[in-house]
């Protein structure tokens, strides 16, 4: 997996999910 698409509605919940997406991207050596 190279690229991760992260849809957002710019809410606080989405901001928290983005943090997890960043961590996931680090683990799989992908980019968002």
Tab-separated table of C-alpha atoms in Angstrom:
chain	number	residue	atom	x	y	z
A	1	UNK	CA	0.000	0.000	0.000
A	2	UNK	CA	1.602	3.246	-1.092
A	3	UNK	CA	-1.086	5.932	-0.938
A	4	UNK	CA	-3.842	6.337	1.616
A	5	UNK	CA	-6.883	8.438	0.819
A	6	UNK	CA	-8.208	10.200	3.906
A	7	UNK	CA	-11.620	11.818	3.388
A	8	UNK	CA	-12.524	14.455	5.972
A	9	UNK	CA	-15.300	16.777	7.056
A	10	UNK	CA	-12.845	18.876	9.122
A	11	UNK	CA	-14.577	17.983	12.386
A	12	UNK	CA	-12.812	17.255	15.668
A	13	UNK	CA	-13.522	13.549	15.210
A	14	UNK	CA	-11.927	13.635	11.758
A	15	UNK	CA	-8.880	15.402	13.197
A	16	UNK	CA	-8.445	12.569	15.701
A	17	UNK	CA	-8.881	9.988	12.942
A	18	UNK	CA	-6.204	11.791	10.922
A	19	UNK	CA	-3.711	11.233	13.737
A	20	UNK	CA	-4.393	7.499	13.536
A	21	UNK	CA	-4.119	7.607	9.746
A	22	UNK	CA	-0.684	9.213	10.059
A	23	UNK	CA	0.463	6.470	12.423
A	24	UNK	CA	-0.895	3.812	10.066
A	25	UNK	CA	0.926	5.418	7.141
A	26	UNK	CA	4.188	5.238	9.090
A	27	UNK	CA	3.658	1.542	9.817
A	28	UNK	CA	2.933	0.575	6.203
A	29	UNK	CA	5.429	3.077	4.735
A	30	UNK	CA	2.656	4.836	2.846
A	31	UNK	CA	1.677	8.423	2.253
A	32	UNK	CA	-1.553	10.275	2.788
